[in-house]
Structures are given as C-alpha cells and as structure tokens.
PDB file of C-alpha atoms in Angstrom:
ATOM      1  CA  MET A   1     130.402 102.120 155.071  1.00 27.00           C
ATOM      2  CA  VAL A   2     128.777  98.797 154.400  1.00 25.00           C
ATOM      3  CA  THR A   3     125.632  98.637 152.315  1.00 24.00           C
ATOM      4  CA  THR A   4     122.969  96.054 153.037  1.00 25.00           C
ATOM      5  CA  VAL A   5     121.105  93.828 150.860  1.00 29.00           C
ATOM      6  CA  ASP A   6     117.703  95.271 150.394  1.00 29.00           C
ATOM      7  CA  SER A   7     115.520  92.814 148.782  1.00 33.00           C
ATOM      8  CA  PRO A   8     114.662  89.140 149.378  1.00 35.00           C
ATOM      9  CA  ALA A   9     115.466  88.206 145.854  1.00 39.00           C
ATOM     10  CA  VAL A  10     118.965  89.842 146.129  1.00 44.00           C
ATOM     11  CA  GLY A  11     119.430  88.459 149.609  1.00 51.00           C
ATOM     12  CA  GLY A  12     118.615  84.903 148.254  1.00 61.00           C
ATOM     13  CA  PHE A  13     121.383  84.872 145.582  1.00 62.00           C
ATOM     14  CA  ALA A  14     124.134  86.857 147.558  1.00 76.00           C
ATOM     15  CA  PRO A  15     125.455  83.702 149.270  1.00 84.00           C
ATOM     16  CA  THR A  16     125.847  81.827 145.971  1.00 83.00           C
ATOM     17  CA  LEU A  17     127.382  85.016 144.280  1.00 85.00           C
ATOM     18  CA  ARG A  18     129.727  85.217 147.246  1.00 89.00           C
ATOM     19  CA  ARG A  19     130.961  81.555 146.853  1.00 92.00           C
ATOM     20  CA  LEU A  20     131.237  82.160 143.100  1.00 93.00           C
ATOM     21  CA  TYR A  21     133.400  85.184 143.616  1.00 92.00           C
ATOM     22  CA  PHE A  22     135.775  83.129 146.021  1.00 96.00           C
ATOM     23  CA  VAL A  23     136.055  80.477 143.326  1.00 96.00           C
ATOM     24  CA  ARG A  24     136.789  83.073 140.724  1.00 95.00           C
ATOM     25  CA  PHE A  25     139.542  84.512 142.950  1.00 96.00           C
ATOM     26  CA  ALA A  26     141.178  81.186 143.406  1.00 97.00           C
ATOM     27  CA  PHE A  27     140.978  80.391 139.751  1.00 98.00           C
ATOM     28  CA  ALA A  28     142.455  83.690 138.711  1.00 97.00           C
ATOM     29  CA  ILE A  29     145.494  83.231 141.058  1.00 97.00           C
ATOM     30  CA  VAL A  30     146.157  79.676 140.003  1.00 98.00           C
ATOM     31  CA  TRP A  31     145.650  80.561 136.302  1.00 98.00           C
ATOM     32  CA  ALA A  32     147.945  83.539 136.417  1.00 97.00           C
ATOM     33  CA  LEU A  33     150.771  81.525 138.085  1.00 97.00           C
ATOM     34  CA  LEU A  34     150.418  78.798 135.415  1.00 97.00           C
ATOM     35  CA  VAL A  35     150.567  81.340 132.667  1.00 96.00           C
ATOM     36  CA  PHE A  36     153.501  83.121 134.151  1.00 94.00           C
ATOM     37  CA  LEU A  37     155.308  79.755 134.520  1.00 94.00           C
ATOM     38  CA  THR A  38     154.435  78.149 131.123  1.00 93.00           C
ATOM     39  CA  THR A  39     154.674  81.100 128.635  1.00 91.00           C
ATOM     40  CA  LYS A  40     158.069  82.672 129.382  1.00 85.00           C
ATOM     41  CA  SER A  41     159.551  81.260 126.052  1.00 82.00           C
ATOM     42  CA  GLY A  42     156.391  81.466 123.948  1.00 88.00           C
ATOM     43  CA  LEU A  43     152.704  80.395 123.827  1.00 92.00           C
ATOM     44  CA  GLY A  44     153.195  76.496 123.459  1.00 91.00           C
ATOM     45  CA  ALA A  45     150.424  74.088 123.860  1.00 94.00           C
ATOM     46  CA  ILE A  46     149.826  74.596 127.593  1.00 95.00           C
ATOM     47  CA  GLY A  47     149.739  78.234 127.092  1.00 94.00           C
ATOM     48  CA  VAL A  48     147.132  77.944 124.323  1.00 96.00           C
ATOM     49  CA  VAL A  49     145.085  75.749 126.628  1.00 97.00           C
ATOM     50  CA  LEU A  50     145.381  78.433 129.429  1.00 97.00           C
ATOM     51  CA  VAL A  51     144.509  81.343 127.308  1.00 96.00           C
ATOM     52  CA  VAL A  52     141.337  79.661 125.822  1.00 97.00           C
ATOM     53  CA  LEU A  53     140.373  78.229 129.323  1.00 97.00           C
ATOM     54  CA  TYR A  54     140.252  81.772 131.096  1.00 96.00           C
ATOM     55  CA  PRO A  55     137.364  83.119 128.928  1.00 95.00           C
ATOM     56  CA  LEU A  56     135.658  79.697 129.000  1.00 96.00           C
ATOM     57  CA  PHE A  57     135.876  79.707 132.792  1.00 96.00           C
ATOM     58  CA  ASP A  58     134.306  83.251 132.613  1.00 93.00           C
ATOM     59  CA  VAL A  59     131.398  81.732 130.587  1.00 94.00           C
ATOM     60  CA  GLY A  60     130.851  79.020 133.154  1.00 95.00           C
ATOM     61  CA  SER A  61     130.938  81.495 136.056  1.00 93.00           C
ATOM     62  CA  ALA A  62     128.458  83.811 134.294  1.00 89.00           C
ATOM     63  CA  VAL A  63     126.067  80.740 133.643  1.00 92.00           C
ATOM     64  CA  VAL A  64     126.218  80.131 137.505  1.00 90.00           C
ATOM     65  CA  ASP A  65     125.684  83.886 138.190  1.00 85.00           C
ATOM     66  CA  ALA A  66     122.728  84.084 135.792  1.00 86.00           C
ATOM     67  CA  ARG A  67     121.045  81.101 137.263  1.00 86.00           C
ATOM     68  CA  SER A  68     121.348  82.401 140.820  1.00 82.00           C
ATOM     69  CA  SER A  69     120.346  85.945 139.685  1.00 74.00           C
ATOM     70  CA  LYS A  70     117.131  85.186 137.970  1.00 73.00           C
ATOM     71  CA  GLY A  71     114.823  86.679 140.450  1.00 66.00           C
ATOM     72  CA  SER A  72     116.811  89.804 140.826  1.00 63.00           C
ATOM     73  CA  GLY A  73     116.175  91.236 137.314  1.00 61.00           C
ATOM     74  CA  SER A  74     119.981  91.754 136.662  1.00 63.00           C
ATOM     75  CA  VAL A  75     120.651  89.001 134.258  1.00 76.00           C
ATOM     76  CA  ARG A  76     120.539  90.849 130.969  1.00 79.00           C
ATOM     77  CA  GLY A  77     124.185  92.134 131.409  1.00 75.00           C
ATOM     78  CA  ILE A  78     125.197  88.614 132.430  1.00 81.00           C
ATOM     79  CA  TYR A  79     123.861  87.033 129.252  1.00 87.00           C
ATOM     80  CA  VAL A  80     125.681  89.723 127.291  1.00 87.00           C
ATOM     81  CA  ASN A  81     128.965  88.697 129.211  1.00 85.00           C
ATOM     82  CA  ILE A  82     128.324  85.161 128.295  1.00 92.00           C
ATOM     83  CA  ALA A  83     128.090  85.921 124.568  1.00 94.00           C
ATOM     84  CA  ILE A  84     131.101  88.184 124.669  1.00 94.00           C
ATOM     85  CA  SER A  85     133.166  85.580 126.608  1.00 94.00           C
ATOM     86  CA  LEU A  86     132.202  82.848 124.143  1.00 96.00           C
ATOM     87  CA  LEU A  87     133.225  84.999 121.201  1.00 97.00           C
ATOM     88  CA  ALA A  88     136.520  85.790 123.053  1.00 97.00           C
ATOM     89  CA  THR A  89     137.067  82.152 123.700  1.00 97.00           C
ATOM     90  CA  ILE A  90     136.760  81.454 119.905  1.00 97.00           C
ATOM     91  CA  GLY A  91     138.757  84.573 118.958  1.00 98.00           C
ATOM     92  CA  ILE A  92     141.655  83.637 121.372  1.00 97.00           C
ATOM     93  CA  GLY A  93     141.618  80.107 120.200  1.00 97.00           C
ATOM     94  CA  VAL A  94     141.963  81.313 116.613  1.00 97.00           C
ATOM     95  CA  ALA A  95     144.516  83.987 117.392  1.00 97.00           C
ATOM     96  CA  ALA A  96     146.699  81.614 119.401  1.00 96.00           C
ATOM     97  CA  ALA A  97     147.703  79.990 116.121  1.00 95.00           C
ATOM     98  CA  SER A  98     149.434  83.407 115.325  1.00 95.00           C
ATOM     99  CA  GLY A  99     151.115  83.827 118.504  1.00 94.00           C
ATOM    100  CA  ILE A 100     151.188  86.098 121.628  1.00 95.00           C
ATOM    101  CA  PRO A 101     150.550  89.477 119.796  1.00 96.00           C
ATOM    102  CA  ALA A 102     147.401  88.200 118.277  1.00 97.00           C
ATOM    103  CA  VAL A 103     146.212  86.727 121.563  1.00 97.00           C
ATOM    104  CA  LEU A 104     146.931  90.133 123.255  1.00 97.00           C
ATOM    105  CA  ARG A 105     144.860  92.041 120.585  1.00 98.00           C
ATOM    106  CA  VAL A 106     141.858  89.708 121.086  1.00 98.00           C
ATOM    107  CA  TRP A 107     142.334  89.663 124.788  1.00 97.00           C
ATOM    108  CA  GLY A 108     142.462  93.603 124.835  1.00 97.00           C
ATOM    109  CA  ALA A 109     139.261  93.799 122.747  1.00 97.00           C
ATOM    110  CA  TRP A 110     137.597  91.293 125.145  1.00 96.00           C
ATOM    111  CA  ALA A 111     138.807  93.215 128.219  1.00 95.00           C
ATOM    112  CA  ILE A 112     137.355  96.485 126.909  1.00 96.00           C
ATOM    113  CA  VAL A 113     134.140  95.177 126.074  1.00 94.00           C
ATOM    114  CA  SER A 114     133.598  92.863 129.019  1.00 88.00           C
ATOM    115  CA  GLY A 115     134.930  95.637 131.328  1.00 90.00           C
ATOM    116  CA  ILE A 116     132.089  97.949 130.179  1.00 91.00           C
ATOM    117  CA  VAL A 117     129.530  95.152 130.739  1.00 83.00           C
ATOM    118  CA  GLN A 118     131.004  94.442 134.230  1.00 82.00           C
ATOM    119  CA  LEU A 119     130.815  98.166 135.140  1.00 86.00           C
ATOM    120  CA  VAL A 120     127.074  98.339 134.157  1.00 83.00           C
ATOM    121  CA  VAL A 121     126.182  95.089 136.059  1.00 77.00           C
ATOM    122  CA  GLY A 122     127.953  96.430 139.092  1.00 81.00           C
ATOM    123  CA  ILE A 123     126.030  99.739 138.906  1.00 85.00           C
ATOM    124  CA  VAL A 124     122.748  97.847 138.515  1.00 81.00           C
ATOM    125  CA  ARG A 125     123.563  95.621 141.605  1.00 76.00           C
ATOM    126  CA  ARG A 126     125.042  98.432 143.717  1.00 78.00           C
ATOM    127  CA  LYS A 127     121.977  98.328 146.216  1.00 78.00           C
ATOM    128  CA  MET A 128     122.971  94.867 147.238  1.00 71.00           C
ATOM    129  CA  GLY A 129     126.376  95.909 148.454  1.00 70.00           C
ATOM    130  CA  GLY A 130     129.807  94.650 147.556  1.00 65.00           C
ATOM    131  CA  GLN A 131     129.751  95.929 144.032  1.00 75.00           C
ATOM    132  CA  TRP A 132     132.164  98.853 144.042  1.00 78.00           C
ATOM    133  CA  PRO A 133     135.122  96.616 143.484  1.00 73.00           C
ATOM    134  CA  MET A 134     133.332  94.985 140.511  1.00 74.00           C
ATOM    135  CA  MET A 135     132.626  98.625 139.135  1.00 85.00           C
ATOM    136  CA  LEU A 136     136.299  99.672 139.659  1.00 86.00           C
ATOM    137  CA  SER A 137     137.393  96.408 138.093  1.00 80.00           C
ATOM    138  CA  GLY A 138     135.304  97.098 134.980  1.00 86.00           C
ATOM    139  CA  GLY A 139     136.844 100.456 134.534  1.00 90.00           C
ATOM    140  CA  ILE A 140     140.351  99.100 134.988  1.00 92.00           C
ATOM    141  CA  SER A 141     139.452  96.250 132.525  1.00 93.00           C
ATOM    142  CA  VAL A 142     138.714  98.954 129.945  1.00 93.00           C
ATOM    143  CA  LEU A 143     142.208 100.634 130.522  1.00 95.00           C
ATOM    144  CA  ALA A 144     144.021  97.273 130.675  1.00 96.00           C
ATOM    145  CA  GLY A 145     142.451  96.225 127.415  1.00 97.00           C
ATOM    146  CA  GLY A 146     143.728  99.326 125.642  1.00 96.00           C
ATOM    147  CA  SER A 147     147.260  98.541 127.121  1.00 96.00           C
ATOM    148  CA  PHE A 148     147.084  94.880 125.877  1.00 97.00           C
ATOM    149  CA  ILE A 149     146.382  96.046 122.353  1.00 97.00           C
ATOM    150  CA  ALA A 150     149.204  98.593 122.449  1.00 96.00           C
ATOM    151  CA  GLY A 151     151.571  96.010 123.986  1.00 95.00           C
ATOM    152  CA  ALA A 152     150.818  93.572 121.144  1.00 96.00           C
ATOM    153  CA  ALA A 153     152.985  95.728 118.976  1.00 95.00           C
ATOM    154  CA  ALA A 154     155.887  95.809 121.304  1.00 92.00           C
ATOM    155  CA  PRO A 155     158.996  93.599 120.626  1.00 91.00           C
ATOM    156  CA  GLY A 156     158.963  90.420 122.827  1.00 89.00           C
ATOM    157  CA  ALA A 157     155.226  90.835 123.592  1.00 92.00           C
ATOM    158  CA  SER A 158     154.308  88.516 126.480  1.00 93.00           C
ATOM    159  CA  LEU A 159     151.445  87.410 128.620  1.00 94.00           C
ATOM    160  CA  THR A 160     152.974  88.692 131.852  1.00 92.00           C
ATOM    161  CA  ASN A 161     150.534  91.685 131.915  1.00 92.00           C
ATOM    162  CA  VAL A 162     147.617  89.424 131.225  1.00 95.00           C
ATOM    163  CA  ALA A 163     148.607  87.260 134.269  1.00 95.00           C
ATOM    164  CA  GLY A 164     148.849  90.406 136.441  1.00 94.00           C
ATOM    165  CA  TYR A 165     145.446  91.547 135.125  1.00 93.00           C
ATOM    166  CA  ALA A 166     143.913  88.118 136.190  1.00 94.00           C
ATOM    167  CA  VAL A 167     145.523  88.444 139.612  1.00 95.00           C
ATOM    168  CA  LEU A 168     144.063  92.040 140.023  1.00 91.00           C
ATOM    169  CA  GLY A 169     140.640  90.833 138.763  1.00 87.00           C
ATOM    170  CA  GLY A 170     140.922  87.982 141.322  1.00 92.00           C
ATOM    171  CA  ILE A 171     141.545  90.363 144.133  1.00 91.00           C
ATOM    172  CA  PHE A 172     138.582  92.417 143.135  1.00 84.00           C
ATOM    173  CA  PHE A 173     136.352  89.204 143.215  1.00 87.00           C
ATOM    174  CA  LEU A 174     137.847  88.447 146.678  1.00 92.00           C
ATOM    175  CA  VAL A 175     137.051  91.938 147.964  1.00 86.00           C
ATOM    176  CA  SER A 176     133.393  91.680 146.529  1.00 82.00           C
ATOM    177  CA  ALA A 177     132.916  88.280 148.147  1.00 88.00           C
ATOM    178  CA  ILE A 178     134.085  89.727 151.641  1.00 89.00           C
ATOM    179  CA  ARG A 179     131.823  92.761 151.141  1.00 81.00           C
ATOM    180  CA  LEU A 180     128.825  90.640 150.176  1.00 80.00           C
ATOM    181  CA  GLY A 181     129.340  88.644 153.382  1.00 76.00           C
ATOM    182  CA  ARG A 182     129.483  91.755 155.437  1.00 69.00           C
ATOM    183  CA  ALA A 183     126.351  93.114 153.673  1.00 60.00           C
ATOM    184  CA  ALA A 184     124.422  89.911 154.391  1.00 57.00           C
ATOM    185  CA  LYS A 185     125.341  90.052 157.997  1.00 61.00           C
ATOM    186  CA  GLY A 186     124.034  93.631 158.255  1.00 58.00           C
ATOM    187  CA  ASN A 187     120.548  92.424 157.592  1.00 53.00           C
TER     188      ASN A 187
END
C-alpha cells in the first residue's frame, strides 16, 4: 500500500527530501566502501577523517532537511538530530585519538540516541508516506548502537560493522526516496 502526501506543505518539501535521501544513499555506499578499504589495519589518518566526516555529513543533511521542512511543523526532531550529530562529530574526533574501540563506543552511543530521534521523526511524518523505512532504520540503529558498544570490547575491534551499518542506512534512505516518489505520484 502506498500512502499519499496529504498536505501542501508536506507535498512541497517531499521532492527536496527525496533528492536528499538519494544523496544520503550514495554517500553511505561510498563512505562504507572507503572505510572498509582504508581501516583494515587500523584507524590511520584517512580513517579518522572518514569517521568524523560521517556525522558531519549527517549534520549537513539535517540542515537541508530542516530548511525544506519548515512549513511542515516537523523540524524539532531534526534540530535535535543536528545537535546530537554535532556532539557525535566532536566525540568521535576525540575518541579517534584513542583508537577504534573508543570510536565504536561513541559511535554506538550516537547510533542509539539518533536512532530514537529518527524513529520519532519518522512517526511524525508517517502521513506523507515513505517513512516506514526510516522508522525501521531508527529501531535498527538503537540495536546496532548496542552492538557497537559491545564490539568495542572484542579483541581486534574493527569498523567493518560500522561500514555495514552505513550501507544498511543508505538502503533505507533509498527505499524512502523511492516511496516518497510513489506517494507524490499518487496525488
């Protein structure tokens, strides 16, 4: 079943949100590939840049989302996400100096908190259609965050699961973009 966009305010920002979701999908795939290829033997300088870049990209994406969503009344959760992702950017940058386990702990905490926010934003936006993948993604984020924190204590902790998490998140953005397009055509 495809849900339709029911308000002009929502319909007005759905195309922007759809484009943003496509960009987020592409970024997640490229980012994950680079993390997988560059952090096999440790974090290194490129790995540090990549792990800091991901939450920073999330901030930029949330700013675009907030600007396009102003008339819909659903920006409070987005502003919370911006603050959380800025804190994650700083935390991951600091944690990177201590290595992959520290990065995994901060990343895990970020995944849990931002997953809860993503779930709430998806629920608020559910009438516009295309949000069930975001709600599911938020729930998975919470679970994945717990696994990252637990994985930080494992011998030979790596960022492989974080790369996989980014790919899965990217797929959810792709599905949401496609569903938003279908919902807009249903009007």
